[in-house]
Amino acid sequence: MPLVKGGQIVADRYVRILDDAPIPANGAMLVPAERFLADASELIARQAETGVIWPNNRDIDELGPYLDRLALVALVFPKFQDGRAYSQARILRERLGYRGELRATGQVLRDQFVFMLRAGFDTFEVKKEADAKVFGEVAQRYSVFYQPTGDGRSPAFRQRLQGFATRAPALRGAGR
Amino acid sequence: MYIHDEFDSTLLKERVDEFRDQVRRRLSGELTEDEFKSLRLMNGVYLQLHAYMLRIAIPYGTLSSTQMRMLAHVARKYDRGYGHFTTRQNIQFNWIKLSDLPDATADLASVGVHGIQTSGNCIRNVTTDQWAGVAPGEVDDPRIWAELLRQYSTLHPEFSFLPRKFKIAVTASDHDRAAVKIHDIGLRLHRNGAGEMGFEVLVGGGLGRTPFIGKTIKPFVARRDILTYIEAILRVYNQYGRRDNIYKARIKILVHELGIDKFAREVEDEWLSIKDGALALDEAVIADIRSRFKYPAYEKLTDNPDELKQALADPTFKAWYRNSVSHHRVPGYGIVTLSLKPVGGPPGDATAEQMDAIADLADRYAFGEIRVGHEQNLCFPSVAKRDLPALWRGLDAIGVATPNVNLVSDIIACPGLDYCSLANARAIPVAQEITRRFADHDTANLIGRLHINISGCINACGHHHVGHIGILGVEKNGEEFYQVTIGGRADEGAVVGTLIGPAVPYAQVANVVEDIVEAYLDLRLRPDELFIDTVKRLGVEPFKERAYATG
Amino acid sequence: MTSPLQQKLKITGPSIVTANRTGDGAVIYRTSSNGWSTELSDAAVVRTADDAKALWAEAMADDLGAIGSYIAPVEVGSDGSIEPGNIREAIRLRGTTFALPASA
């Protein structure tokens, strides 16, 4: 599954650790939530980057105490139609102030890229190669947004007050 | 009328381009139906029995004559020459080809009309009172708030994949014509004890398999806070609403399972963390949206002009005037309802020719503005009373001046098994037969206000639970049967009707309705005791006895 | 989730497989020659659950041509004529049970 970052397909530096596999001393790794919470203090004490895969039915606030030590949070879209991780993403970015990598995983298709970017995701494990290739183009599809999110774009109702000419730049993370 | 600007038209154009690409990918096989389905639904495209169906939103029920002509054009060019106005201020085209949809949506977008979020598990078309802005005694024009909500909810990055669909309605009158108590969120604009304008917020109303009347979650939310408060409700629902069972996924079930108090606390906690964020509304933003609504330049006119006095000598005009013209907040003007319920016709349908003629009449007599109400009728919100006789002749000529508004033959009906892939039984022919039984206007007037609502399945698109008489089609061993409820209502006193007895076969439904109405005429205390009040006073028993007496 | 094809299937009498055509949504019936027809008289009639399943599986494999395939009951006359087996299918075949408001 191709990983898209900054609009480009990139190699994934993170190694996924299964629930009972030993923790490597070095190298970026990505662990499931249960495993992370069981050994959190040990894991975040490692020298290399640690990421966590957080399921969409678990309270994201539980991650609060660890966020400044986490390099990656991977949220999950088990189905295209299951939108819980959009809320988790916004809470992470906008309320908990998480600034690390926020990755969309699971059923990640081109038709959600704009929503995901706006919700705060910046990397994407894209289901289809063809979708990953057109990421940059698709991400720029919309130039008008009606609602404010943590992506910093000014919504239409505020931009109107300043006139149409001062439109915000392209979505952050859309790359090119 | 809301004046669309470059933001609105740019977004629609971008959306049409995206949809065109999605349809192309589907037709070329790049997308499977499974993948395409939620994309087409988000653009209002369903698959029904005979064909695809396109549902177009009419935000807060307001249409310009230009937009109405475009609906006629789409009906003519891409469909079979007519459209169906629904109970949610939408219009549906029943025979559209997938391959034509990108062009049809591009044509609609050219006049600011679209099908975005008329389906799918997202925030649906925000509805309001069809008399918004012209009804006497309104606290504010609720369309300003509906428009803010429309913009807020359009392509919302967080709430486009909710557990289930989400409907919001707004009213600003004491008399609720927007049925806010049967919506996922109902908003009632009012002034509090200190004279400040704000919203009573209701949550968890809805019909379907498990009907609930909405509960007040917060009696007063200030205007600046309304979007943040709604965002908090949606965020709680998006995370905790059930996704394991489609019949338990609406917010009403979450509210019911948690209890309104616990649900309200969850929302309050969430809201406190976002209430002063970027979504808080300042007066400048509200004023800007308000300034985009253009009101007619009303003249100073007499409330009883000679043209009207003379025309009232004609009993046919008089019957229509008394039935279909309502008080306007400006003297000398009236609100005119156009009945889409001709005797023997499918409720809510209008042909392309009628739509064009209605657009012309709106330009001539009604400042070019048309409204759509949840009762599946149209409305001219502002007509000078001196023009009423001429307007009436024009409306009568195209068959939309039946004087039956709010009467027994003004029936709400879903498309039912004649069109809908979810239906178990037909609804339209049942409505047609009932209107034939009550075709005589004197009888209908004698009966007075009476709302019959018919749904062809438990999903309740025909709002049967809240009909004064509600009719629900079910299937039994391959045959169509109908359950009858009485005593429901959708207004400020919203209540779910009570079942009067076992379901009856198709051929019996109109007879049962006649029996119920006859029982009412016998039982009412005075001619002005409405059907709904007689049912409230006596309960269902006396009606049940009469309805089942003859089998 | 189990695919519908893996679920137990019962049919109570002669059946056909029907769907809507992807491009225009028209009602279509699966024929015995691996294709589709808008005429019910061209439909392949199956009488056992296994045959019905096989015909349905073929239909579902044609995702590009047809959507929403399902098995529907029919009645077969002594002359071999095929009639819809329920009111829903009768409406799909013949259209609404009332006149449309405007002709095309």
Tab-separated table of N, CA and C in Angstrom, chain A residues 56-61 77 79-88 90-91 94-95 107 109-112 114-119 127-128 130-131 137-138 140-149 153-161 163-165 167, chain B residues 2 5-8 10-11 14-15 17-18 21-22 24-25 30-32 34-35 38-39 42 121 148 150-162 227 231 234-235 238-241 243 270 273-274 277-282 284-285 288-289 292:
chain	number	residue	atom	x	y	z
A	56	ASN	N	-10.617	3.315	16.038
A	56	ASN	CA	-11.556	4.442	15.982
A	56	ASN	C	-12.670	4.356	17.024
A	57	ASN	N	-12.656	3.285	17.836
A	57	ASN	CA	-13.691	3.202	18.868
A	57	ASN	C	-13.105	3.360	20.272
A	58	ARG	N	-11.907	3.941	20.340
A	58	ARG	CA	-11.281	4.153	21.637
A	58	ARG	C	-11.076	5.662	21.837
A	59	ASP	N	-11.354	6.128	23.051
A	59	ASP	CA	-11.283	7.554	23.341
A	59	ASP	C	-9.877	8.098	23.059
A	60	ILE	N	-9.797	9.059	22.175
A	60	ILE	CA	-8.497	9.583	21.759
A	60	ILE	C	-7.829	10.389	22.889
A	61	ASP	N	-8.635	10.852	23.842
A	61	ASP	CA	-8.075	11.609	24.966
A	61	ASP	C	-7.088	10.784	25.794
A	77	PHE	N	-9.563	3.867	9.257
A	77	PHE	CA	-10.852	3.901	8.568
A	77	PHE	C	-11.188	2.473	8.123
A	79	LYS	N	-13.893	1.176	7.215
A	79	LYS	CA	-14.716	1.241	6.010
A	79	LYS	C	-14.715	2.693	5.549
A	80	PHE	N	-14.897	2.876	4.254
A	80	PHE	CA	-15.010	4.222	3.691
A	80	PHE	C	-16.059	5.034	4.446
A	81	GLN	N	-17.178	4.368	4.787
A	81	GLN	CA	-18.318	5.071	5.378
A	81	GLN	C	-18.178	5.293	6.878
A	82	ASP	N	-17.135	4.769	7.493
A	82	ASP	CA	-16.987	4.912	8.943
A	82	ASP	C	-16.114	6.119	9.243
A	83	GLY	N	-16.754	7.221	9.662
A	83	GLY	CA	-16.050	8.491	9.763
A	83	GLY	C	-15.578	8.875	11.157
A	84	ARG	N	-15.464	7.930	12.062
A	84	ARG	CA	-15.087	8.296	13.441
A	84	ARG	C	-13.700	8.922	13.520
A	85	ALA	N	-12.786	8.429	12.693
A	85	ALA	CA	-11.405	8.918	12.791
A	85	ALA	C	-11.267	10.384	12.362
A	86	TYR	N	-12.239	10.908	11.625
A	86	TYR	CA	-12.180	12.343	11.303
A	86	TYR	C	-12.302	13.167	12.588
A	87	SER	N	-13.203	12.722	13.476
A	87	SER	CA	-13.344	13.447	14.748
A	87	SER	C	-12.095	13.279	15.599
A	88	GLN	N	-11.569	12.054	15.641
A	88	GLN	CA	-10.349	11.837	16.436
A	88	GLN	C	-9.216	12.730	15.932
A	90	ARG	N	-9.375	15.640	14.361
A	90	ARG	CA	-9.544	17.053	14.720
A	90	ARG	C	-9.301	17.279	16.209
A	91	ILE	N	-9.730	16.326	17.036
A	91	ILE	CA	-9.497	16.475	18.474
A	91	ILE	C	-7.990	16.467	18.753
A	94	GLU	N	-6.634	19.876	17.111
A	94	GLU	CA	-7.178	21.167	17.512
A	94	GLU	C	-7.344	21.316	19.011
A	95	ARG	N	-7.591	20.190	19.704
A	95	ARG	CA	-7.761	20.334	21.146
A	95	ARG	C	-6.529	19.876	21.905
A	107	GLN	N	-9.331	2.008	4.707
A	107	GLN	CA	-9.986	2.295	3.419
A	107	GLN	C	-9.760	3.763	3.069
A	109	LEU	N	-9.238	6.281	0.209
A	109	LEU	CA	-9.410	6.422	-1.239
A	109	LEU	C	-9.364	7.897	-1.618
A	110	ARG	N	-9.189	8.154	-2.905
A	110	ARG	CA	-8.973	9.537	-3.346
A	110	ARG	C	-10.125	10.466	-2.978
A	111	ASP	N	-11.324	9.894	-2.908
A	111	ASP	CA	-12.481	10.748	-2.677
A	111	ASP	C	-12.551	11.296	-1.252
A	112	GLN	N	-11.654	10.838	-0.380
A	112	GLN	CA	-11.621	11.374	0.991
A	112	GLN	C	-10.428	12.292	1.242
A	114	VAL	N	-9.443	15.246	0.470
A	114	VAL	CA	-9.658	16.637	0.893
A	114	VAL	C	-10.193	16.681	2.325
A	115	PHE	N	-11.160	15.803	2.614
A	115	PHE	CA	-11.690	15.758	3.983
A	115	PHE	C	-10.580	15.443	4.984
A	116	MET	N	-9.741	14.488	4.626
A	116	MET	CA	-8.687	14.059	5.553
A	116	MET	C	-7.655	15.159	5.778
A	117	LEU	N	-7.277	15.823	4.711
A	117	LEU	CA	-6.334	16.936	4.855
A	117	LEU	C	-6.905	18.004	5.779
A	118	ARG	N	-8.184	18.299	5.574
A	118	ARG	CA	-8.808	19.346	6.382
A	118	ARG	C	-8.942	18.922	7.841
A	119	ALA	N	-9.118	17.628	8.071
A	119	ALA	CA	-9.259	17.149	9.448
A	119	ALA	C	-7.910	17.101	10.164
A	127	LYS	N	-5.191	3.092	-0.403
A	127	LYS	CA	-5.592	1.741	-0.777
A	127	LYS	C	-5.164	1.376	-2.197
A	128	LYS	N	-5.364	2.318	-3.115
A	128	LYS	CA	-5.090	2.011	-4.522
A	128	LYS	C	-3.914	2.836	-5.030
A	130	ALA	N	-3.358	3.811	-7.994
A	130	ALA	CA	-3.805	4.872	-8.917
A	130	ALA	C	-4.237	6.113	-8.133
A	131	ASP	N	-4.859	5.910	-6.986
A	131	ASP	CA	-5.297	7.045	-6.174
A	131	ASP	C	-4.088	7.780	-5.589
A	137	GLU	N	-3.101	16.225	-7.389
A	137	GLU	CA	-4.170	16.803	-8.209
A	137	GLU	C	-5.503	16.820	-7.465
A	138	VAL	N	-5.838	15.680	-6.869
A	138	VAL	CA	-7.126	15.562	-6.179
A	138	VAL	C	-7.177	16.497	-4.967
A	140	GLN	N	-6.039	19.312	-4.627
A	140	GLN	CA	-6.246	20.715	-5.010
A	140	GLN	C	-7.602	20.947	-5.646
A	141	ARG	N	-8.444	19.921	-5.621
A	141	ARG	CA	-9.712	20.007	-6.359
A	141	ARG	C	-10.603	21.146	-5.867
A	142	TYR	N	-10.592	21.363	-4.585
A	142	TYR	CA	-11.457	22.415	-4.043
A	142	TYR	C	-10.640	23.632	-3.628
A	143	SER	N	-11.192	24.809	-3.943
A	143	SER	CA	-10.533	26.037	-3.527
A	143	SER	C	-11.389	26.815	-2.534
A	144	VAL	N	-12.602	26.331	-2.301
A	144	VAL	CA	-13.522	27.028	-1.394
A	144	VAL	C	-13.898	26.089	-0.258
A	145	PHE	N	-13.849	26.600	0.948
A	145	PHE	CA	-14.214	25.805	2.122
A	145	PHE	C	-15.133	26.626	2.997
A	146	TYR	N	-16.192	25.996	3.436
A	146	TYR	CA	-17.188	26.748	4.191
A	146	TYR	C	-16.924	26.746	5.689
A	147	GLN	N	-16.183	25.751	6.173
A	147	GLN	CA	-16.090	25.660	7.639
A	147	GLN	C	-14.630	25.707	8.114
A	148	PRO	N	-14.417	26.320	9.277
A	148	PRO	CA	-13.051	26.372	9.804
A	148	PRO	C	-12.662	25.036	10.435
A	149	THR	N	-11.435	24.594	10.188
A	149	THR	CA	-10.885	23.444	10.908
A	149	THR	C	-9.472	23.839	11.325
A	153	ARG	N	-7.208	27.266	7.358
A	153	ARG	CA	-7.825	28.004	6.259
A	153	ARG	C	-8.986	28.817	6.777
A	154	SER	N	-9.126	29.983	6.200
A	154	SER	CA	-10.220	30.841	6.591
A	154	SER	C	-11.476	30.377	5.852
A	155	PRO	N	-12.569	30.154	6.576
A	155	PRO	CA	-13.780	29.697	5.895
A	155	PRO	C	-14.422	30.822	5.085
A	156	ALA	N	-15.268	30.409	4.159
A	156	ALA	CA	-15.896	31.379	3.259
A	156	ALA	C	-16.568	32.518	4.021
A	157	PHE	N	-17.228	32.182	5.144
A	157	PHE	CA	-17.983	33.253	5.809
A	157	PHE	C	-17.088	34.350	6.382
A	158	ARG	N	-15.829	34.012	6.647
A	158	ARG	CA	-14.904	35.078	7.072
A	158	ARG	C	-14.235	35.736	5.869
A	159	GLN	N	-13.879	34.907	4.883
A	159	GLN	CA	-13.232	35.494	3.702
A	159	GLN	C	-14.117	36.514	3.011
A	160	ARG	N	-15.425	36.260	3.039
A	160	ARG	CA	-16.342	37.209	2.403
A	160	ARG	C	-16.172	38.607	2.976
A	161	LEU	N	-15.889	38.633	4.272
A	161	LEU	CA	-15.759	39.938	4.921
A	161	LEU	C	-14.536	40.675	4.402
A	163	GLY	N	-13.336	40.070	1.185
A	163	GLY	CA	-13.337	40.085	-0.267
A	163	GLY	C	-12.738	38.815	-0.805
A	164	PHE	N	-13.172	38.440	-1.987
A	164	PHE	CA	-12.816	37.154	-2.561
A	164	PHE	C	-11.343	37.082	-2.930
A	165	ALA	N	-10.713	38.211	-3.177
A	165	ALA	CA	-9.344	38.242	-3.702
A	165	ALA	C	-8.324	37.625	-2.751
A	167	ARG	N	-7.920	34.924	-1.127
A	167	ARG	CA	-8.097	33.506	-0.829
A	167	ARG	C	-6.835	32.901	-0.232
B	2	TYR	N	-31.678	34.424	-1.312
B	2	TYR	CA	-30.252	34.474	-1.006
B	2	TYR	C	-29.485	34.673	-2.309
B	5	ASP	N	-22.810	33.903	-4.292
B	5	ASP	CA	-21.656	34.670	-4.740
B	5	ASP	C	-20.617	33.732	-5.347
B	6	GLU	N	-19.428	34.283	-5.591
B	6	GLU	CA	-18.407	33.522	-6.282
B	6	GLU	C	-17.958	32.299	-5.474
B	7	PHE	N	-18.009	32.413	-4.140
B	7	PHE	CA	-17.660	31.254	-3.315
B	7	PHE	C	-18.602	30.092	-3.626
B	8	ASP	N	-19.898	30.405	-3.573
B	8	ASP	CA	-20.895	29.353	-3.753
B	8	ASP	C	-20.790	28.734	-5.141
B	10	THR	N	-18.208	28.762	-7.224
B	10	THR	CA	-16.936	28.062	-7.425
B	10	THR	C	-16.999	26.676	-6.797
B	11	LEU	N	-17.532	26.603	-5.587
B	11	LEU	CA	-17.609	25.300	-4.936
B	11	LEU	C	-18.488	24.336	-5.731
B	14	GLU	N	-16.616	23.106	-8.738
B	14	GLU	CA	-15.600	22.119	-8.354
B	14	GLU	C	-16.252	20.771	-8.017
B	15	ARG	N	-17.414	20.845	-7.409
B	15	ARG	CA	-18.116	19.630	-7.062
B	15	ARG	C	-18.599	18.892	-8.316
B	17	ASP	N	-17.252	19.002	-11.256
B	17	ASP	CA	-16.063	18.408	-11.891
B	17	ASP	C	-15.685	17.095	-11.207
B	18	GLU	N	-15.733	17.105	-9.884
B	18	GLU	CA	-15.385	15.901	-9.138
B	18	GLU	C	-16.374	14.775	-9.445
B	21	ASP	N	-15.923	13.227	-12.804
B	21	ASP	CA	-14.802	12.284	-12.780
B	21	ASP	C	-15.213	10.963	-12.114
B	22	GLN	N	-16.005	11.070	-11.067
B	22	GLN	CA	-16.460	9.849	-10.379
B	22	GLN	C	-17.355	9.006	-11.292
B	24	ARG	N	-17.336	9.043	-14.545
B	24	ARG	CA	-16.471	8.498	-15.593
B	24	ARG	C	-15.737	7.250	-15.091
B	25	ARG	N	-15.219	7.346	-13.867
B	25	ARG	CA	-14.510	6.185	-13.313
B	25	ARG	C	-15.456	4.996	-13.141
B	30	GLU	N	-13.326	1.653	-13.422
B	30	GLU	CA	-12.299	1.924	-12.401
B	30	GLU	C	-12.879	1.824	-10.999
B	31	LEU	N	-14.149	2.156	-10.864
B	31	LEU	CA	-14.815	2.058	-9.567
B	31	LEU	C	-15.869	0.961	-9.636
B	32	THR	N	-15.920	0.136	-8.613
B	32	THR	CA	-17.013	-0.834	-8.520
B	32	THR	C	-18.248	-0.107	-8.001
B	34	ASP	N	-19.871	-0.910	-5.461
B	34	ASP	CA	-19.698	-0.811	-4.024
B	34	ASP	C	-18.939	0.464	-3.642
B	35	GLU	N	-17.896	0.762	-4.415
B	35	GLU	CA	-17.108	1.965	-4.142
B	35	GLU	C	-17.853	3.227	-4.563
B	38	SER	N	-21.458	5.172	-2.319
B	38	SER	CA	-21.510	6.295	-1.366
B	38	SER	C	-21.161	7.614	-2.044
B	39	LEU	N	-20.398	7.550	-3.143
B	39	LEU	CA	-20.091	8.793	-3.867
B	39	LEU	C	-21.329	9.327	-4.580
B	42	MET	N	-23.815	10.758	-2.104
B	42	MET	CA	-23.464	12.093	-1.601
B	42	MET	C	-23.806	13.190	-2.602
B	121	ASN	N	-24.938	9.450	4.687
B	121	ASN	CA	-24.955	9.630	6.131
B	121	ASN	C	-24.258	10.928	6.529
B	148	LEU	N	-26.677	29.774	7.011
B	148	LEU	CA	-25.419	29.582	7.747
B	148	LEU	C	-25.156	28.101	7.979
B	150	ARG	N	-26.400	25.673	6.154
B	150	ARG	CA	-26.136	25.050	4.856
B	150	ARG	C	-24.649	25.170	4.529
B	151	GLN	N	-24.127	26.370	4.703
B	151	GLN	CA	-22.715	26.560	4.380
B	151	GLN	C	-21.841	25.746	5.331
B	152	TYR	N	-22.169	25.821	6.602
B	152	TYR	CA	-21.383	25.095	7.594
B	152	TYR	C	-21.335	23.596	7.287
B	153	SER	N	-22.472	23.060	6.842
B	153	SER	CA	-22.555	21.599	6.700
B	153	SER	C	-22.092	21.097	5.337
B	154	THR	N	-21.937	21.991	4.364
B	154	THR	CA	-21.622	21.545	3.004
B	154	THR	C	-20.190	21.038	2.923
B	155	LEU	N	-20.044	19.781	2.515
B	155	LEU	CA	-18.737	19.112	2.427
B	155	LEU	C	-17.970	19.235	3.740
B	156	HIS	N	-18.668	19.014	4.838
B	156	HIS	CA	-18.002	19.112	6.134
B	156	HIS	C	-16.961	17.999	6.267
B	157	PRO	N	-15.712	18.349	6.545
B	157	PRO	CA	-14.672	17.328	6.547
B	157	PRO	C	-14.802	16.316	7.685
B	158	GLU	N	-15.489	16.675	8.733
B	158	GLU	CA	-15.597	15.746	9.870
B	158	GLU	C	-16.914	14.963	9.848
B	159	PHE	N	-17.939	15.552	9.276
B	159	PHE	CA	-19.278	14.970	9.452
B	159	PHE	C	-19.921	14.518	8.141
B	160	SER	N	-19.113	14.033	7.224
B	160	SER	CA	-19.679	13.527	5.974
B	160	SER	C	-19.870	12.014	6.005
B	161	PHE	N	-19.397	11.375	7.067
B	161	PHE	CA	-19.547	9.919	7.211
B	161	PHE	C	-20.025	9.601	8.622
B	162	LEU	N	-21.186	10.151	8.942
B	162	LEU	CA	-21.794	9.955	10.255
B	162	LEU	C	-22.355	8.535	10.346
B	227	LEU	N	-23.406	27.525	15.937
B	227	LEU	CA	-22.637	26.564	15.134
B	227	LEU	C	-21.714	25.718	16.011
B	231	GLU	N	-21.864	21.754	16.338
B	231	GLU	CA	-20.650	20.956	16.086
B	231	GLU	C	-20.393	19.995	17.262
B	234	LEU	N	-22.763	17.068	16.981
B	234	LEU	CA	-22.358	16.180	15.897
B	234	LEU	C	-21.110	15.388	16.256
B	235	ARG	N	-20.200	16.028	16.976
B	235	ARG	CA	-18.956	15.325	17.323
B	235	ARG	C	-19.237	14.185	18.309
B	238	ASN	N	-20.957	11.528	16.165
B	238	ASN	CA	-20.055	10.858	15.220
B	238	ASN	C	-19.203	9.802	15.911
B	239	GLN	N	-18.837	10.080	17.149
B	239	GLN	CA	-17.969	9.131	17.845
B	239	GLN	C	-18.738	8.023	18.550
B	240	TYR	N	-19.926	8.360	19.062
B	240	TYR	CA	-20.601	7.383	19.926
B	240	TYR	C	-21.901	6.828	19.351
B	241	GLY	N	-22.396	7.387	18.276
B	241	GLY	CA	-23.599	6.841	17.655
B	241	GLY	C	-23.333	5.418	17.184
B	243	ARG	N	-22.989	2.136	15.064
B	243	ARG	CA	-22.718	1.823	13.668
B	243	ARG	C	-22.889	0.332	13.386
B	270	GLU	N	-17.954	18.866	25.433
B	270	GLU	CA	-17.334	19.074	24.130
B	270	GLU	C	-17.444	20.549	23.728
B	273	SER	N	-15.097	23.148	25.115
B	273	SER	CA	-13.734	23.165	24.580
B	273	SER	C	-13.641	23.834	23.213
B	274	ILE	N	-14.782	24.075	22.564
B	274	ILE	CA	-14.701	24.673	21.218
B	274	ILE	C	-15.486	25.973	21.073
B	277	GLY	N	-13.840	29.037	19.695
B	277	GLY	CA	-12.958	28.808	18.556
B	277	GLY	C	-13.415	29.547	17.304
B	278	ALA	N	-12.844	29.120	16.178
B	278	ALA	CA	-13.056	29.837	14.916
B	278	ALA	C	-14.493	29.780	14.420
B	279	LEU	N	-15.277	28.881	15.003
B	279	LEU	CA	-16.648	28.722	14.534
B	279	LEU	C	-17.642	29.619	15.286
B	280	ALA	N	-17.166	30.294	16.317
B	280	ALA	CA	-18.046	31.228	17.025
B	280	ALA	C	-18.409	32.348	16.047
B	281	LEU	N	-19.684	32.711	16.041
B	281	LEU	CA	-20.152	33.684	15.048
B	281	LEU	C	-20.106	35.082	15.639
B	282	ASP	N	-19.464	35.987	14.920
B	282	ASP	CA	-19.567	37.360	15.390
B	282	ASP	C	-20.627	38.092	14.583
B	284	ALA	N	-20.522	40.514	12.637
B	284	ALA	CA	-20.183	40.866	11.254
B	284	ALA	C	-20.535	39.726	10.303
B	285	VAL	N	-20.262	38.505	10.735
B	285	VAL	CA	-20.558	37.351	9.881
B	285	VAL	C	-22.074	37.205	9.708
B	288	ASP	N	-23.355	39.812	7.451
B	288	ASP	CA	-22.997	39.591	6.049
B	288	ASP	C	-23.954	38.601	5.386
B	289	ILE	N	-24.243	37.497	6.083
B	289	ILE	CA	-25.196	36.525	5.519
B	289	ILE	C	-26.566	37.197	5.380
B	292	ARG	N	-27.133	39.203	2.366
B	292	ARG	CA	-27.263	38.480	1.092
B	292	ARG	C	-28.687	38.034	0.808
